[in-house]
Amino acid sequence: MKDLLQHADEIPVTLVVALAYATVAILTGSIGLNFADSEKLFAWGSLAPMDAPLQPWRLLSYAFVHANLVHLVFNLSFLLNIGPALERSMGSLKFLALYVVAAIGSGVAVCLLYEVPQPVVGGSGALFGMMGALVAWNMHSGRHLFAFLEFEGPRRLMSMIVANLVIGFLIPFVSNTGHIGGLITGFAVTFLFLTPVRRGIRSRRPWQIAIAALFASLTFACIVPVWRWDWLYEQGLNETGARRQSIERAVARSISGDQLGEQIDPELAHLYYQQVGGLLETLRKRRGG
Amino acid sequence: MPEVGAPAEGPRVPVPLPAGQRLALLLIWLVAAVPPALWLVSRSDPDLAVQLVHRGTVWVTRLALGAGAVLALAALLFPPVPAWLRLRWNELRLSLTSDRGPLLRAMGELEHFASAQRHYEVGRLALLRREFSLALPHLQAALEMEPDMAAAHHHLGLAMFRHGQLGVAAAAFARAEELDPGHAFGDALLYLGRCLDLADHHQQAVEVLRKHQARHGGGHRSHYWLGLALLAAGDAHGAADAFAVAAAPPAQKITAEENWFRALARVRRWRGGAS
């Protein structure tokens, strides 16, 4: 087992991820300047919050799919720029874990905070996770947490993160929600799990357990979004009686943003429920699901 | 000079979590408990779960906005924030108002005749413009041609210090000080002390920084760094005294960098010199 792990730690994960980007881009036809066909992107793993409850694997798959050539080249160059150095310093297996967890963290942020039908693609959330990892690595190597800010390289890294986030806010079709989710996840997972333990430092175990529980809980919330009309609608399909009425009220409240008051008329709630069904069907047809 | 970069020896001692961290952990657990709890509520009454989420979102948003406003106000009154803004503004102003002309001229002169002094000049100007990849080879070339050039050692030390290469930086500062005692008004000695402190050689750092202060007086920065070194060496009283001197109001206008260290020292004083 130890030998196997040692061999696995020699796989150049950055290169494998880069090849995966390129392969999926060819398969989805994302190698032109125009955006690729949304049906193909959906077939290869794009993530919209409404898809996560039924197909949770999309929380990871979207991080290998890109929208067009510019998107692909930008992320590929970013990956090849910071990936190899980070992989060398932490080891391939840890780097792989970082990429996967940061991609899922980014997907979780998208599912919790983005519009329900809006699909996202791209590895940038995971790449932001790598930047978060670099910050954590630097913080961990100083005498105190912010000692690294005395040095030029880490200060440039911070500037790069801020610049990328500002660019994300300025360009309308960039999901900064996912970027920030990936950044925070990459930082947390590296700071608590991937950096070596320092002498005399307080035990990280309580933090590790708490953050792992939080991550699991938020992922659970993506798969079981009890407050969202799309998930509630699916739940109501097989229900009858009082529970069905409660679900219809919940759907009406959810899609109206709680504007219908304390008591919702059952007929009005039923009407909302029917309309939500039609809306979901239209959204799925348009996106090819 | 001790070997810089060697890890401090000693057994691993688990330290109990302070109250603030325990509170933060409790909050994380509470947040983590929300989705499963909502799911349980939703199993019996889906409408109630949606109502809870909506009301919770409203309250959390209000709390976050309120806390954000209070934090923003507090940050502006917190000494390091205005000092940091002044420091960054100063850097931005310098970068916008200085061109690359002198550096290009120095590089042009180097093409006609390469001397240690000219290599050093290119390295110095490049370092001023934070062009480290250009500065380093020229400073190294200057030292290859003239190994006893104190100024080149000092600038090499500065470049390495900014890159976090503390061992090389400390050696360069030590050599600069050895070749030209009091070089750059004691800057080499001051940075040597800081390098030693950052590399966990606190006692040596204290000695070097005290020597610097005895020879060159001491600004806010040197007293602040001395305070940090004393604190790390276990002398809390000495550290408090050093922070008090570093935090004292200046008699005349000080540079943005000195102001930054004064602001940090003021915070240390409020915290009673604690780490």
XYZ file of C-alpha atoms in Angstrom:
564
model
C 0.000 0.000 0.000
C 2.837 2.341 0.943
C 4.599 1.556 -2.339
C 1.386 2.180 -4.242
C 0.947 5.588 -2.588
C 4.582 6.388 -3.262
C 4.112 5.571 -6.959
C 0.845 7.515 -7.060
C 2.658 10.504 -5.571
C 4.906 10.544 -8.628
C 2.074 11.084 -11.129
C 2.259 14.632 -12.529
C -1.270 15.658 -11.563
C -0.977 19.143 -13.074
C -0.223 17.607 -16.453
C -3.062 15.093 -16.107
C -5.533 17.871 -15.231
C -4.259 19.984 -18.154
C -4.724 17.026 -20.511
C -8.208 16.457 -19.103
C -9.052 20.120 -19.791
C -7.867 19.806 -23.379
C -9.553 16.446 -24.016
C -12.915 17.556 -22.636
C -12.629 20.812 -24.615
C -12.178 18.830 -27.842
C -15.077 16.529 -26.983
C -17.424 19.420 -26.115
C -16.294 21.501 -29.085
C -15.078 24.323 -26.831
C -12.090 25.032 -29.071
C -13.601 27.924 -30.959
C -14.001 31.554 -30.000
C -17.780 31.235 -29.591
C -19.354 29.636 -26.558
C -19.824 25.886 -26.947
C -23.259 24.343 -27.312
C -24.957 24.296 -23.880
C -26.373 20.806 -24.519
C -22.869 19.437 -25.028
C -21.584 21.259 -21.949
C -24.481 19.781 -19.982
C -23.768 16.308 -21.326
C -20.113 16.610 -20.204
C -20.843 17.908 -16.716
C -21.764 21.606 -16.460
C -23.236 22.506 -13.086
C -26.403 24.464 -12.377
C -27.778 24.594 -8.808
C -30.925 22.785 -9.992
C -28.854 19.816 -11.225
C -26.919 19.108 -8.025
C -29.719 17.306 -6.109
C -30.243 14.751 -8.891
C -26.673 14.534 -10.209
C -24.240 15.396 -7.378
C -21.239 14.286 -9.463
C -21.616 17.569 -11.343
C -20.136 19.299 -8.279
C -16.775 18.023 -9.554
C -17.243 17.390 -13.278
C -17.887 21.052 -14.156
C -14.287 21.845 -13.157
C -12.975 20.034 -16.261
C -15.364 21.593 -18.793
C -14.713 24.961 -20.446
C -16.970 27.296 -22.386
C -14.687 28.328 -25.250
C -11.069 28.595 -26.355
C -10.357 31.839 -24.461
C -11.736 30.325 -21.256
C -9.685 27.166 -21.801
C -6.426 28.955 -22.617
C -6.792 31.334 -19.676
C -7.368 28.534 -17.174
C -4.780 26.258 -18.770
C -2.075 28.916 -18.608
C -3.034 29.673 -15.017
C -2.877 25.979 -14.111
C 0.489 25.467 -15.784
C 1.802 28.633 -14.180
C 1.141 27.881 -10.525
C 0.311 24.168 -10.558
C 3.772 22.591 -10.993
C 5.447 24.586 -8.198
C 2.591 23.920 -5.797
C 2.526 20.231 -6.733
C 6.280 19.936 -6.138
C 6.016 21.563 -2.728
C 3.063 19.556 -1.405
C 3.239 16.278 -3.365
C 0.995 14.964 -6.128
C -1.609 13.225 -3.979
C -2.113 16.245 -1.743
C -2.262 18.439 -4.823
C -4.927 16.195 -6.335
C -6.898 16.325 -3.077
C -6.593 20.093 -3.086
C -7.863 20.357 -6.679
C -10.827 18.056 -6.049
C -11.885 19.623 -2.737
C -11.459 23.189 -4.015
C -13.524 22.353 -7.120
C -16.276 20.868 -4.951
C -16.103 23.857 -2.579
C -16.461 26.200 -5.519
C -19.407 24.154 -6.813
C -21.034 24.223 -3.365
C -20.761 28.027 -3.268
C -22.361 28.199 -6.718
C -25.194 25.853 -5.696
C -25.931 27.750 -2.494
C -25.686 31.303 -3.786
C -26.253 31.274 -7.559
C -29.449 31.493 -9.555
C -31.173 28.123 -9.795
C -31.019 27.509 -13.574
C -27.692 29.270 -14.261
C -25.039 26.727 -15.371
C -21.329 27.195 -14.665
C -18.252 25.522 -16.180
C -14.504 25.852 -15.765
C -11.665 24.999 -13.464
C -11.177 28.543 -12.218
C -12.789 27.790 -8.849
C -10.200 25.062 -8.273
C -7.457 27.363 -9.574
C -8.516 29.996 -7.055
C -8.305 27.171 -4.534
C -4.637 26.798 -5.495
C -4.083 30.485 -4.851
C -5.775 30.062 -1.480
C -3.437 27.121 -0.882
C -0.410 29.287 -1.670
C -1.617 31.895 0.825
C -2.110 29.193 3.464
C 1.340 27.727 2.711
C 2.937 31.164 3.108
C 0.993 31.919 6.286
C 2.070 28.625 7.733
C 5.751 29.146 7.003
C 6.125 32.443 8.866
C 6.655 33.001 12.572
C 3.183 34.417 12.882
C 0.289 34.206 10.455
C 0.899 37.510 8.703
C 4.705 37.456 8.730
C 4.643 36.508 5.041
C 3.337 39.961 4.135
C 6.815 41.329 4.805
C 8.044 39.603 1.651
C 7.633 40.639 -1.942
C 6.544 37.337 -3.525
C 3.585 36.658 -1.202
C 2.525 40.309 -1.436
C 2.405 39.935 -5.222
C 0.316 36.796 -4.795
C -2.188 38.748 -2.696
C -2.303 41.466 -5.373
C -2.870 38.799 -8.027
C -5.814 37.355 -6.075
C -7.387 40.787 -5.601
C -6.846 41.668 -9.289
C -8.465 38.400 -10.425
C -11.443 38.943 -8.132
C -11.882 42.507 -9.421
C -11.739 41.224 -13.015
C -14.351 38.642 -12.028
C -16.660 41.339 -10.718
C -16.197 43.476 -13.827
C -16.934 40.736 -16.389
C -20.644 39.857 -16.240
C -20.496 36.161 -17.193
C -17.750 35.252 -14.719
C -18.928 33.487 -11.551
C -17.027 35.164 -8.753
C -19.196 33.237 -6.311
C -17.413 30.090 -7.432
C -14.023 31.815 -7.363
C -14.476 32.961 -3.775
C -15.838 29.546 -2.778
C -12.790 27.849 -4.307
C -10.402 30.355 -2.742
C -11.799 29.853 0.755
C -11.940 26.068 0.384
C -8.378 25.845 -0.979
C -7.114 28.046 1.823
C -8.932 26.125 4.557
C -8.050 22.648 3.323
C -4.371 23.530 2.914
C -4.081 25.441 6.173
C -5.737 22.738 8.239
C -4.936 19.495 6.444
C -2.084 19.793 3.950
C 0.595 21.868 5.690
C 3.008 20.051 8.009
C 2.337 20.298 11.741
C 4.561 22.834 13.497
C 6.233 22.333 16.847
C 4.579 23.925 19.858
C 1.498 24.901 17.878
C -2.011 24.325 19.192
C -3.670 21.136 18.034
C -5.429 21.510 14.701
C -7.692 18.536 15.280
C -10.754 20.473 16.644
C -10.553 22.841 13.673
C -10.089 19.983 11.211
C -13.169 18.174 12.500
C -15.299 21.331 12.612
C -14.337 22.479 9.107
C -14.819 18.971 7.674
C -18.274 18.869 9.282
C -19.112 22.294 7.870
C -17.956 21.249 4.396
C -19.990 18.038 4.554
C -23.011 19.929 5.845
C -22.870 22.559 3.092
C -22.437 19.851 0.455
C -25.476 18.139 1.949
C -27.370 21.456 1.665
C -26.544 21.547 -2.067
C -27.917 18.062 -2.593
C -30.911 18.591 -0.294
C -31.829 22.297 -0.690
C -34.978 22.250 1.443
C -35.700 25.963 0.823
C -35.591 25.830 -2.991
C -38.603 25.529 -5.243
C -37.001 23.158 -7.744
C -36.139 20.557 -5.075
C -39.473 21.041 -3.279
C -41.335 20.527 -6.563
C -39.620 17.168 -7.108
C -40.463 16.141 -3.534
C -44.123 17.039 -4.021
C -44.588 14.843 -7.086
C -44.990 11.657 -5.057
C -46.835 13.148 -2.071
C -50.505 13.489 -1.263
C -52.697 15.012 1.435
C -51.440 17.433 4.066
C -47.796 16.949 3.202
C -48.454 17.718 -0.449
C -50.284 20.910 0.619
C -47.378 21.918 2.853
C -44.958 21.368 -0.051
C -47.159 23.451 -2.372
C -47.168 26.279 0.184
C -43.401 25.940 0.552
C -42.922 26.106 -3.237
C -45.141 29.214 -3.456
C -43.250 30.843 -0.588
C -39.888 29.918 -2.040
C -40.499 31.211 -5.559
C -42.237 34.387 -4.365
C -39.432 35.186 -1.943
C -41.779 34.991 1.066
C -43.949 37.806 -0.256
C -47.254 35.945 0.179
C -47.597 36.481 3.954
C -47.983 34.051 6.852
C -50.990 32.108 5.547
C -51.031 31.103 1.893
C -54.306 30.198 0.220
C -54.138 26.465 -0.778
C -55.520 27.187 -4.257
C -52.964 29.925 -4.851
C -50.229 27.597 -3.605
C -51.445 24.875 -5.992
C -51.380 27.351 -8.875
C -47.816 28.319 -8.049
C -46.888 24.633 -7.861
C -48.280 23.951 -11.330
C -46.461 26.960 -12.766
C -43.179 25.891 -11.185
C -43.585 22.487 -12.834
C -43.988 24.139 -16.230
C -41.025 26.430 -15.572
C -38.759 23.543 -14.599
C -39.757 21.576 -17.692
C -39.020 24.577 -19.929
C -35.638 25.135 -18.265
C -34.637 21.507 -18.654
C -35.711 21.387 -22.296
C -33.819 24.568 -23.109
C -30.660 23.257 -21.485
C -30.966 19.781 -22.916
C -31.438 17.919 -19.631
C 27.026 34.119 12.820
C 24.639 31.233 13.592
C 23.222 29.128 10.795
C 20.034 30.835 9.723
C 17.032 28.741 8.785
C 17.663 25.813 11.143
C 14.447 24.759 12.890
C 14.121 25.414 16.606
C 14.489 22.246 18.641
C 12.138 21.165 21.411
C 9.331 18.750 22.179
C 5.881 19.261 20.687
C 3.680 20.676 23.432
C -0.090 20.696 22.869
C -1.529 24.051 23.909
C -5.205 24.380 24.943
C -7.457 26.459 22.706
C -8.112 30.017 23.896
C -11.680 31.215 24.542
C -11.916 33.142 21.252
C -11.072 30.067 19.201
C -13.527 27.951 21.175
C -16.253 30.490 20.434
C -15.350 30.453 16.723
C -15.467 26.645 16.727
C -18.873 26.729 18.393
C -20.144 29.085 15.691
C -18.814 26.786 12.950
C -20.575 23.816 14.548
C -23.800 25.807 14.810
C -23.637 26.734 11.114
C -22.807 23.126 10.224
C -25.848 21.965 12.171
C -28.259 24.182 10.215
C -28.668 22.140 6.965
C -29.343 18.773 8.705
C -31.679 20.514 11.172
C -33.590 22.158 8.321
C -33.836 18.837 6.554
C -35.359 17.296 9.689
C -37.850 20.184 9.954
C -38.635 19.852 6.254
C -39.488 16.175 6.665
C -42.356 17.089 8.980
C -43.301 20.537 7.617
C -41.635 21.739 4.363
C -43.363 25.126 4.580
C -41.937 25.798 8.052
C -38.422 24.984 6.792
C -38.750 27.549 3.975
C -40.072 30.156 6.429
C -37.141 29.506 8.769
C -34.647 29.887 5.920
C -36.208 33.152 4.750
C -36.340 34.685 8.222
C -32.851 33.441 9.026
C -31.505 34.933 5.783
C -33.055 38.317 6.601
C -31.585 38.333 10.106
C -28.167 37.118 9.019
C -28.064 39.791 6.288
C -29.003 42.511 8.787
C -26.428 41.263 11.276
C -23.723 41.033 8.588
C -24.443 44.559 7.329
C -24.448 45.955 10.870
C -21.279 44.124 11.799
C -19.658 45.202 8.519
C -20.469 48.865 9.195
C -19.119 48.660 12.752
C -15.986 46.845 11.542
C -15.366 49.374 8.753
C -15.630 52.232 11.249
C -13.417 50.439 13.744
C -10.864 49.658 11.021
C -10.504 53.327 10.124
C -9.880 54.168 13.764
C -7.446 51.237 14.182
C -3.918 52.714 13.784
C -2.494 50.209 11.289
C -5.281 50.856 8.752
C -4.576 54.549 8.040
C -0.843 53.839 8.352
C -1.126 50.986 5.839
C -3.143 53.186 3.467
C -0.444 55.876 3.705
C 2.273 53.295 3.047
C 0.519 51.884 -0.026
C -0.344 55.357 -1.305
C 3.317 56.297 -0.993
C 4.375 53.216 -2.964
C 1.755 53.894 -5.631
C 2.796 57.543 -5.905
C 6.450 56.529 -6.275
C 5.684 53.923 -8.916
C 3.526 56.349 -10.898
C 5.925 59.258 -10.726
C 9.200 57.435 -11.447
C 10.056 56.264 -14.929
C 12.391 53.549 -16.106
C 14.763 56.069 -17.701
C 17.618 55.976 -15.180
C 17.549 52.187 -15.162
C 17.623 52.002 -18.966
C 20.473 54.531 -19.077
C 22.445 52.503 -16.536
C 21.867 49.365 -18.594
C 22.964 51.221 -21.723
C 26.206 52.295 -20.053
C 26.815 48.705 -19.058
C 26.829 47.672 -22.729
C 29.852 49.904 -23.438
C 31.919 48.953 -20.438
C 31.010 46.482 -17.734
C 32.320 47.316 -14.285
C 31.284 46.243 -10.828
C 30.065 49.771 -10.077
C 27.860 49.811 -13.188
C 26.401 46.383 -12.471
C 25.680 47.559 -8.938
C 23.985 50.706 -10.269
C 21.667 48.633 -12.493
C 20.919 46.296 -9.584
C 20.199 49.193 -7.235
C 17.873 50.956 -9.693
C 16.093 47.718 -10.562
C 15.601 47.005 -6.874
C 14.135 50.471 -6.384
C 11.623 49.622 -9.119
C 10.988 46.196 -7.551
C 12.317 44.434 -10.651
C 13.939 41.644 -8.672
C 14.630 39.289 -11.544
C 16.667 42.060 -13.173
C 18.317 43.256 -9.948
C 19.632 39.913 -8.739
C 21.975 38.926 -11.617
C 23.465 42.430 -11.739
C 24.120 42.541 -8.010
C 25.678 39.092 -8.215
C 27.778 40.159 -11.205
C 28.962 43.228 -9.274
C 30.017 41.006 -6.384
C 31.808 38.587 -8.680
C 33.874 41.461 -10.077
C 34.356 43.188 -6.732
C 33.631 40.842 -3.814
C 34.299 43.564 -1.241
C 31.661 46.028 -2.386
C 29.622 46.648 0.771
C 26.800 48.439 -1.051
C 26.244 45.491 -3.414
C 26.166 43.076 -0.465
C 23.636 45.335 1.247
C 21.357 45.531 -1.794
C 21.664 41.808 -2.420
C 20.577 41.358 1.192
C 17.566 43.625 0.644
C 16.518 41.701 -2.486
C 16.880 38.368 -0.722
C 15.085 39.633 2.398
C 12.100 40.683 0.294
C 12.049 37.225 -1.248
C 12.134 35.573 2.160
C 15.602 34.053 1.607
C 16.627 34.873 5.149
C 19.856 32.855 5.247
C 21.351 34.504 2.149
C 20.045 37.905 3.218
C 21.568 37.631 6.696
C 24.933 36.588 5.249
C 24.863 39.524 2.818
C 23.961 42.061 5.519
C 26.624 40.665 7.841
C 29.247 40.955 5.088
C 28.175 44.524 4.261
C 28.480 45.491 7.920
C 31.833 43.760 8.191
C 33.229 45.551 5.132
C 31.801 48.938 6.025
C 30.705 49.239 9.667
C 27.602 51.440 9.883
C 26.823 50.908 6.209
C 23.744 52.763 4.910
C 23.355 54.544 8.267
C 23.152 51.216 10.058
C 20.530 49.701 7.770
C 22.629 46.587 7.172
C 22.886 45.960 10.903
C 19.178 46.629 11.399
C 18.148 44.166 8.693
C 20.669 41.621 9.943
C 18.923 41.768 13.321
C 15.515 41.314 11.697
C 16.730 38.362 9.599
C 18.131 36.641 12.682
C 14.885 37.206 14.555
C 12.764 35.848 11.701
C 15.017 32.798 11.552
C 14.328 32.105 15.260
C 17.730 33.262 16.545
C 16.145 35.730 18.914
C 18.971 36.278 21.376
C 21.464 37.087 18.622
C 18.852 39.319 17.025
C 18.438 41.250 20.293
C 22.206 41.756 20.538
C 22.483 42.979 16.942
C 19.485 45.309 17.254
C 20.768 46.752 20.538
C 24.154 47.313 18.875
C 22.372 49.102 16.040
C 20.526 51.352 18.464
C 23.662 52.117 20.453
C 25.494 53.169 17.302
C 22.798 54.826 15.262
C 20.043 55.761 17.694
C 16.805 54.069 16.779
C 13.631 54.811 14.919
C 10.169 53.403 15.322
C 11.055 50.436 13.127
C 14.190 49.418 15.001
C 12.451 49.663 18.372
C 9.493 47.686 17.065
C 11.741 44.956 15.680
C 13.713 44.931 18.923
C 10.433 44.540 20.808
C 9.471 41.555 18.664
C 12.864 39.934 19.150
C 12.735 40.496 22.929
C 9.235 39.083 23.084
C 10.313 35.984 21.165
C 13.367 35.662 23.422
C 11.063 35.628 26.464
C 11.738 39.134 27.813
C 8.193 40.535 28.004
C 9.175 43.588 30.101
C 11.980 44.558 27.756
C 9.612 44.072 24.814
C 6.970 46.306 26.425
C 9.605 49.033 26.917
C 10.742 48.739 23.297
C 7.149 48.898 22.026
C 6.527 51.954 24.220
C 9.480 53.770 22.621
C 8.393 52.638 19.142
C 4.841 53.862 19.785
C 5.844 57.277 21.176
C 4.572 60.287 19.203
C 7.254 61.527 16.800
C 8.870 64.914 17.325
C 8.746 65.626 13.605
C 7.052 64.248 10.515
C 8.121 60.652 9.874
C 8.153 58.575 6.695
C 5.233 56.326 5.758
C 7.315 53.250 6.597
C 8.316 54.514 10.058
C 4.679 55.504 10.620
C 3.606 51.947 9.781
C 5.901 50.486 12.435
C 4.733 53.083 14.968
C 1.129 52.023 14.275
C 2.030 48.358 14.824
C 3.806 49.255 18.059
C 0.740 51.165 19.288
C -1.370 48.058 18.804
C 1.221 45.994 20.675
C 1.100 48.468 23.551
C -2.684 48.199 23.751
C -2.320 44.473 23.920
C 0.248 44.854 26.703
C 3.129 43.685 24.538
C 1.580 40.244 24.151
C 2.326 38.223 21.059
